[in-house]
Amino acid sequence: MVKRLIIPLILLFTCCFRHNDALYIFFSSPWHNLSPYGTPLPPEYQARFTLYEPLVWVKVNGYIPALAKSWVTIDDTTWVFHLVTNAVFHDGTRFTAGDVVYSFKNYMEKNPDEKRNFYIKSIVPLDSFTVKFILHRNNPLFLPMVSSVPIVSKTLEGTGPYFLYSAKTDTIILKRFRGYRNPVPFEYQYIISIGDAEKRVEALSGVNYGVAFRINPGINMDKLPGGLNTRRVKTYALKYIAFSNPGRLEKEIRHIIYYATRKLDFTPSGEMIYQFVPLLSNFYSPVIEDSLENLCKKASIKPLKKPVTLSLVHWITIKNEGEMIKNALEPYNINTKLISVNNIEEWMKKIKQADMFIITVFFDPNDIVGVWLNVFEEFVNSKRIRNYLKGVKPESFIELKKNSDRIQWMLFEEMPLIPLYNRVETMVYTNNISFETFPEQFIPFYSIKKK
């Protein structure tokens, strides 16, 4: 019954509110918080970076202007951003350099774990539309990190192409902001959460313009309506396992994971995947399960002769994955004790006491070296990584991508750090729209086009 009501309910929204010119985006996960701060879920990403804008946008092959029309590096530690002069917030107030200063300072206060990664020493407004960032040290990843900071007013208004029109349990409705400085492709944007993949595609077939994320290719395609455009997306996920003190463990543990992971076929993705947050969502849970349990079987790894107890420290947000690792290691006579943490300070304290720890990231070298480097350096010599990155231009995502395997193995030699790698294929269904940016967490409004 619920399945039959999905399309009529969506059509009812369109009819009653006359939102014929609307883009519908169907996600698998629900939304919880529309704040510009904190770690958002995919629907919240879509809303956040439609309501708010950063200084620059990240694309597959570089960067494009957002609230900064241009930027220059004076030296290794000085960045100057020249801002657009015609942006206004949703309440009608004018956007200026002072809002950039406020946004970054407020963002650092709300996200203390990220403050150390920016290396920002000071932010100085040179005039109403020019702002200078002075860093403590060279940060080759400064520009992509800047793209993750939403610019807000002191009343937390945004400058994005849409403002918040309505927010219900499973549906967020955004409406076009008439004061936006650039063309906007749709009058409304619906962000709808539907857990079942088949129902997401069914709902998509009932709207004029839309996209449905994360459609597992294993579902029964015969039940799905025809006439929709499909896009097969290869998503690469990495799980790193590092030993903070290998001497405390029996040698066999390292052999199990090492030989199992070396059986993986490491082939970098054909597209750059940029992620703001290095966390593994529940969608990728089968990756971890396959990487440990099935790969150990493929590698013909036998259980240890003597049982070993292993302490595993992980982020509280990936508890399910921790349980999978625990279950996967159990047949090999490895008893795993899970330790959950939810902040950097607690993480650092526990990690130094643990036999082993895990880090979960997507296939993006910027996440690996950018977010975690400062944490590593307190107990790991990362000098070689920094020396390598000094030779990489800040704008060069492609250069980082070409050498991503080199970065990984440098990390492996330093940590040592072992990659668990696998690939997940999913389907993205679209209806009368196209977009040029890789659709992982959200579709940037600037890349959406009507067919």
XYZ file of C-alpha atoms in Angstrom:
451
model
C 0.000 0.000 0.000
C 2.806 2.393 0.900
C 4.514 1.559 -2.364
C 1.431 2.534 -4.370
C 1.073 5.838 -2.543
C 4.601 7.110 -3.202
C 3.962 8.591 -6.647
C 0.464 9.953 -5.911
C 1.745 11.747 -2.813
C 4.529 13.430 -4.751
C 2.155 14.374 -7.549
C -0.197 15.770 -4.912
C 2.589 18.069 -3.708
C 3.185 19.220 -7.284
C -0.499 19.785 -7.986
C -1.549 21.556 -4.824
C 1.436 23.888 -4.610
C 1.740 24.245 -8.406
C 5.432 23.396 -8.286
C 5.663 22.209 -11.874
C 9.077 23.824 -12.270
C 10.748 21.837 -9.477
C 13.758 19.571 -9.152
C 13.152 16.461 -7.029
C 16.156 14.786 -5.421
C 15.573 11.436 -3.739
C 18.028 10.236 -1.086
C 18.108 7.014 0.909
C 18.869 8.594 4.292
C 16.734 11.055 6.306
C 17.776 14.521 7.402
C 18.145 15.701 11.003
C 19.775 19.133 11.106
C 19.875 21.990 8.592
C 22.476 23.995 10.503
C 25.459 25.254 8.452
C 27.715 23.518 10.995
C 28.398 19.947 12.007
C 28.611 16.751 9.972
C 25.677 16.598 7.543
C 23.966 13.596 6.010
C 23.495 13.554 2.194
C 20.099 15.362 2.242
C 21.607 17.962 4.571
C 24.565 18.409 2.206
C 22.147 19.100 -0.617
C 20.280 21.688 1.443
C 23.370 23.251 3.043
C 25.207 24.011 -0.172
C 22.073 25.295 -1.846
C 21.090 27.615 1.005
C 24.688 28.685 1.619
C 27.736 29.224 -0.567
C 31.478 28.880 0.084
C 34.172 31.156 -1.304
C 35.029 28.621 -4.027
C 33.455 25.500 -5.489
C 35.373 22.295 -6.145
C 35.008 20.627 -9.532
C 36.490 17.413 -10.887
C 39.252 19.299 -12.678
C 39.797 22.283 -10.403
C 37.912 25.165 -8.793
C 35.376 27.764 -9.853
C 34.387 31.045 -8.186
C 31.519 31.204 -5.714
C 31.508 34.182 -3.337
C 35.135 34.815 -4.270
C 35.468 35.890 -7.896
C 39.249 35.360 -7.834
C 42.111 34.524 -5.466
C 45.899 34.709 -5.401
C 48.711 33.374 -3.239
C 51.179 36.063 -2.186
C 53.527 33.473 -0.697
C 53.297 30.002 0.860
C 51.296 31.273 3.835
C 49.265 34.192 2.446
C 46.053 33.951 0.434
C 44.029 36.924 -0.842
C 40.414 36.472 -1.987
C 38.639 39.091 -4.098
C 34.914 38.835 -3.400
C 31.856 39.343 -5.588
C 30.228 42.728 -5.063
C 26.608 41.878 -5.909
C 25.748 39.081 -3.450
C 23.040 39.547 -0.817
C 21.815 37.372 2.025
C 18.290 35.981 2.098
C 17.187 38.758 4.475
C 18.328 41.398 1.967
C 21.539 42.500 3.709
C 24.647 42.982 1.605
C 27.488 40.457 1.651
C 30.936 41.898 2.502
C 34.396 40.808 3.646
C 33.306 41.108 7.265
C 30.935 38.190 6.727
C 33.834 36.023 5.563
C 35.802 36.829 8.714
C 32.767 36.083 10.895
C 31.922 32.857 9.035
C 35.380 31.341 9.364
C 35.805 32.303 13.009
C 32.351 30.977 13.842
C 32.990 27.809 11.832
C 36.207 27.148 13.763
C 34.421 27.639 17.076
C 31.622 25.273 16.051
C 34.043 22.725 14.552
C 37.110 22.727 16.842
C 38.374 19.444 15.396
C 38.824 21.098 11.998
C 40.451 24.279 13.294
C 43.885 22.707 13.495
C 43.726 21.489 9.888
C 43.359 24.941 8.321
C 46.512 26.446 9.901
C 44.797 29.851 9.916
C 46.754 32.439 11.885
C 44.603 35.455 11.066
C 41.892 36.684 8.680
C 42.121 40.349 7.703
C 39.565 42.315 5.616
C 41.609 44.603 3.332
C 38.477 46.421 2.167
C 34.761 45.677 1.835
C 35.345 43.041 -0.842
C 38.878 41.765 -0.245
C 40.014 39.446 2.521
C 43.468 38.097 3.380
C 44.196 34.769 5.091
C 47.542 34.374 6.852
C 48.483 30.791 7.721
C 50.843 29.441 10.344
C 52.481 27.272 7.690
C 52.129 26.172 4.095
C 48.934 24.207 3.491
C 48.716 22.788 -0.059
C 45.146 21.698 0.640
C 43.921 25.071 1.880
C 41.717 25.854 -1.124
C 39.687 22.610 -1.111
C 39.266 22.984 2.642
C 37.989 26.555 2.173
C 35.318 25.162 -0.138
C 33.780 23.284 2.806
C 33.045 26.427 4.858
C 29.572 27.948 4.250
C 29.531 31.748 4.383
C 26.778 33.101 6.646
C 25.633 36.394 8.118
C 25.582 37.000 11.871
C 21.934 35.915 11.811
C 22.975 32.714 9.955
C 21.394 33.750 6.660
C 22.859 32.393 3.428
C 23.482 33.820 -0.043
C 22.530 30.669 -1.971
C 20.140 30.449 -4.940
C 17.364 28.994 -2.740
C 15.974 29.743 0.715
C 14.253 27.327 3.093
C 10.545 27.165 2.260
C 9.474 24.129 4.294
C 11.048 21.293 6.275
C 9.102 18.199 7.272
C 10.116 14.740 8.470
C 11.040 13.320 5.071
C 10.874 16.359 2.813
C 12.803 19.626 2.559
C 11.439 22.234 0.150
C 13.702 25.041 -1.056
C 12.359 28.017 -3.019
C 14.174 30.212 -5.500
C 15.753 33.334 -3.992
C 14.807 36.265 -6.224
C 17.789 38.283 -5.061
C 20.313 35.729 -6.296
C 22.876 37.208 -8.665
C 22.959 34.351 -11.226
C 20.320 32.372 -13.163
C 18.584 29.596 -11.207
C 17.410 26.507 -13.176
C 14.312 25.640 -11.071
C 11.722 27.526 -9.036
C 11.722 24.864 -6.306
C 13.974 22.083 -5.127
C 12.497 19.108 -3.262
C 14.846 16.985 -1.158
C 12.984 13.781 -0.270
C 14.119 10.802 1.815
C 12.885 7.357 0.720
C 14.663 4.362 2.212
C 13.747 1.764 -0.411
C 15.735 1.962 -3.681
C 12.891 0.681 -5.872
C 10.500 3.236 -4.394
C 13.013 6.020 -5.050
C 13.058 5.134 -8.738
C 9.263 4.792 -8.846
C 8.927 8.233 -7.284
C 11.392 9.629 -9.807
C 9.257 8.442 -12.722
C 6.346 10.534 -11.424
C 8.092 13.932 -11.602
C 9.204 16.122 -14.490
C 12.761 16.705 -13.273
C 14.634 14.635 -10.751
C 17.447 12.370 -9.664
C 17.492 9.287 -7.432
C 20.723 8.475 -5.611
C 22.288 5.161 -4.654
C 20.271 2.673 -6.653
C 21.853 -0.720 -6.051
C 22.308 -2.540 -9.392
C 21.347 -5.757 -7.631
C 17.679 -4.814 -7.225
C 15.016 -6.302 -9.494
C 15.185 -3.995 -12.510
C 12.074 -5.578 -14.068
C 9.915 -3.827 -11.483
C 11.281 -0.398 -12.345
C 9.639 1.876 -14.914
C 11.385 2.457 -18.209
C 12.263 5.725 -19.914
C 14.637 7.000 -17.242
C 18.235 7.977 -17.853
C 20.707 5.886 -15.887
C 24.267 6.503 -14.870
C 26.456 3.765 -13.486
C 28.795 5.191 -10.880
C 31.872 3.401 -9.603
C 32.409 4.447 -6.026
C 35.725 3.640 -4.409
C 35.964 3.234 -0.670
C 39.088 2.820 1.425
C 39.494 1.525 4.920
C 42.869 2.052 6.500
C 44.019 -0.083 9.378
C 47.050 1.205 11.230
C 48.989 -0.239 14.137
C 49.912 2.347 16.745
C 52.127 -0.188 18.472
C 52.691 -3.304 16.338
C 55.054 -4.786 18.900
C 52.155 -5.372 21.273
C 50.440 -7.677 18.799
C 51.274 -11.118 17.610
C 52.878 -11.159 14.219
C 50.110 -13.274 12.730
C 47.538 -10.461 13.043
C 49.466 -8.219 10.716
C 49.937 -11.110 8.296
C 46.208 -11.814 8.163
C 45.209 -8.290 7.219
C 48.290 -7.605 5.126
C 48.027 -10.616 2.827
C 44.267 -10.317 2.575
C 44.432 -6.700 1.472
C 47.304 -7.279 -0.937
C 44.955 -9.522 -2.920
C 42.890 -6.476 -3.814
C 43.088 -5.037 -7.291
C 44.077 -1.417 -6.717
C 42.834 0.571 -9.689
C 42.227 4.293 -9.063
C 38.862 5.730 -9.972
C 38.347 7.354 -13.347
C 36.840 10.391 -11.644
C 37.993 12.545 -8.774
C 35.739 12.014 -5.787
C 35.778 14.941 -3.378
C 34.400 14.390 0.115
C 34.227 16.954 2.896
C 34.001 14.412 5.707
C 36.134 11.242 5.862
C 33.476 8.949 7.286
C 32.081 5.743 5.904
C 28.293 5.683 5.662
C 26.093 2.648 6.210
C 25.757 2.399 2.432
C 29.336 1.125 2.261
C 29.022 -1.451 5.036
C 29.274 -4.388 2.580
C 32.677 -3.036 1.520
C 34.170 -3.577 4.956
C 32.573 -6.967 5.322
C 34.001 -8.096 1.991
C 37.402 -6.540 2.653
C 37.939 -8.515 5.845
C 35.897 -11.681 5.861
C 35.728 -12.683 2.197
C 39.212 -11.508 1.343
C 40.721 -13.472 4.203
C 39.022 -16.525 2.740
C 40.325 -15.736 -0.739
C 43.824 -15.401 0.667
C 43.485 -18.803 2.373
C 44.244 -17.305 5.773
C 43.914 -19.830 8.591
C 42.754 -18.995 12.138
C 45.453 -18.196 14.683
C 46.616 -21.112 16.792
C 46.279 -19.020 19.942
C 43.474 -16.513 20.563
C 44.481 -12.845 20.531
C 42.612 -9.867 21.991
C 42.578 -6.755 19.830
C 41.534 -3.233 20.871
C 39.900 -1.318 18.036
C 39.334 2.444 18.314
C 36.813 3.971 15.911
C 34.515 6.961 15.486
C 31.170 6.504 17.196
C 29.439 7.329 13.895
C 30.713 4.102 12.324
C 29.726 1.716 15.092
C 28.000 -0.632 12.637
C 31.197 -1.007 10.635
C 33.108 -1.685 13.847
C 30.725 -4.513 14.652
C 31.261 -5.952 11.175
C 35.015 -5.923 11.641
C 34.597 -7.605 15.005
C 32.408 -10.335 13.512
C 34.720 -10.795 10.528
C 37.813 -11.302 12.698
C 36.157 -13.641 15.187
C 36.503 -16.816 13.032
C 40.259 -16.217 12.931
C 40.591 -16.488 16.711
C 40.848 -12.699 17.103
C 38.709 -11.248 19.878
C 38.007 -7.587 19.155
C 37.237 -4.964 21.790
C 35.514 -1.920 20.264
C 36.276 1.526 21.699
C 34.063 4.379 20.434
C 35.164 8.028 20.453
C 33.420 11.185 19.220
C 36.075 13.923 19.269
C 39.730 14.436 18.401
C 40.947 14.760 21.988
C 39.304 11.531 23.079
C 40.459 9.852 19.897
C 44.089 10.831 20.494
C 44.003 9.662 24.103
C 42.519 6.276 23.295
C 44.548 5.712 20.164
C 47.849 5.862 22.020
C 46.627 3.192 24.412
C 45.188 0.860 21.786
C 46.865 -2.014 20.008
C 45.379 -0.974 16.711
C 43.111 1.664 15.241
C 41.088 2.132 12.088
C 40.511 5.176 9.918
C 37.701 5.282 7.384
C 37.889 7.511 4.323
C 36.606 7.646 0.779
C 38.980 7.426 -2.157
C 40.277 10.956 -1.963
C 43.910 11.692 -1.075
C 42.863 15.127 0.148
C 40.910 13.538 2.979
C 43.789 11.270 3.877
C 46.545 13.845 4.117
C 44.452 16.934 4.811
C 42.155 15.896 7.612
C 44.354 13.377 9.406
C 47.906 14.660 8.976
C 47.831 16.868 12.063
C 46.509 14.032 14.185
C 49.155 11.638 12.921
C 52.096 13.907 13.560
C 51.763 13.681 17.331
C 52.958 10.097 17.240
C 54.075 9.484 13.647
C 56.868 11.045 11.618
C 55.056 12.538 8.614
C 57.966 14.573 7.268
C 58.184 12.661 3.991
C 54.510 13.255 3.280
C 54.902 17.005 3.719
C 58.021 17.085 1.581
C 56.083 15.406 -1.193
C 53.114 17.747 -0.905
C 55.349 20.824 -1.114
C 55.875 19.939 -4.753
C 52.153 19.858 -5.506
C 50.373 23.026 -6.552
C 47.338 23.814 -4.354
C 45.081 23.904 -7.408
C 46.252 20.563 -8.755
C 43.694 17.910 -7.846
C 44.787 15.929 -10.893
C 48.397 15.846 -9.707
C 47.297 14.562 -6.312
C 45.124 11.964 -7.992
C 47.905 10.741 -10.274
C 50.168 10.206 -7.296
C 47.554 8.996 -4.836
C 49.003 5.494 -4.731
C 52.378 6.990 -3.899
C 50.873 8.949 -1.015
C 49.183 5.829 0.308
C 52.337 3.756 0.288
C 54.357 6.555 1.859
C 51.787 6.532 4.611
C 52.051 2.773 4.778
C 55.816 2.937 5.243
C 55.531 5.619 7.900
C 52.653 4.283 9.963
C 52.689 1.404 8.941
C 49.270 1.816 7.384
C 47.436 -0.898 5.466
C 44.739 -0.056 2.901
C 41.617 -2.167 2.657
C 40.256 -1.265 -0.742
C 37.167 -2.249 -2.656
C 34.780 -0.884 -5.246
C 31.018 -0.478 -5.070
C 28.951 0.078 -8.190
C 25.675 1.892 -7.853
C 23.195 3.477 -10.205
C 22.080 7.088 -10.311
C 18.771 7.547 -12.140
C 17.907 10.936 -13.616
C 14.776 12.296 -15.243
C 15.263 15.136 -17.763
C 18.300 16.660 -16.026
C 22.068 16.365 -16.354
C 24.932 17.366 -14.098
C 28.666 17.494 -14.677
C 29.899 16.982 -11.119
C 30.335 13.547 -9.573
C 27.097 12.909 -7.647
C 28.245 11.457 -4.335
C 26.963 13.607 -1.464
C 25.020 16.313 -3.283
C 24.509 17.922 -6.681
C 25.897 21.477 -6.737
C 23.261 23.768 -8.194
C 25.744 25.310 -10.645
C 26.190 21.963 -12.435
C 22.484 21.123 -12.931
C 21.004 21.532 -16.399
C 17.588 20.750 -17.845
C 17.543 18.402 -20.819
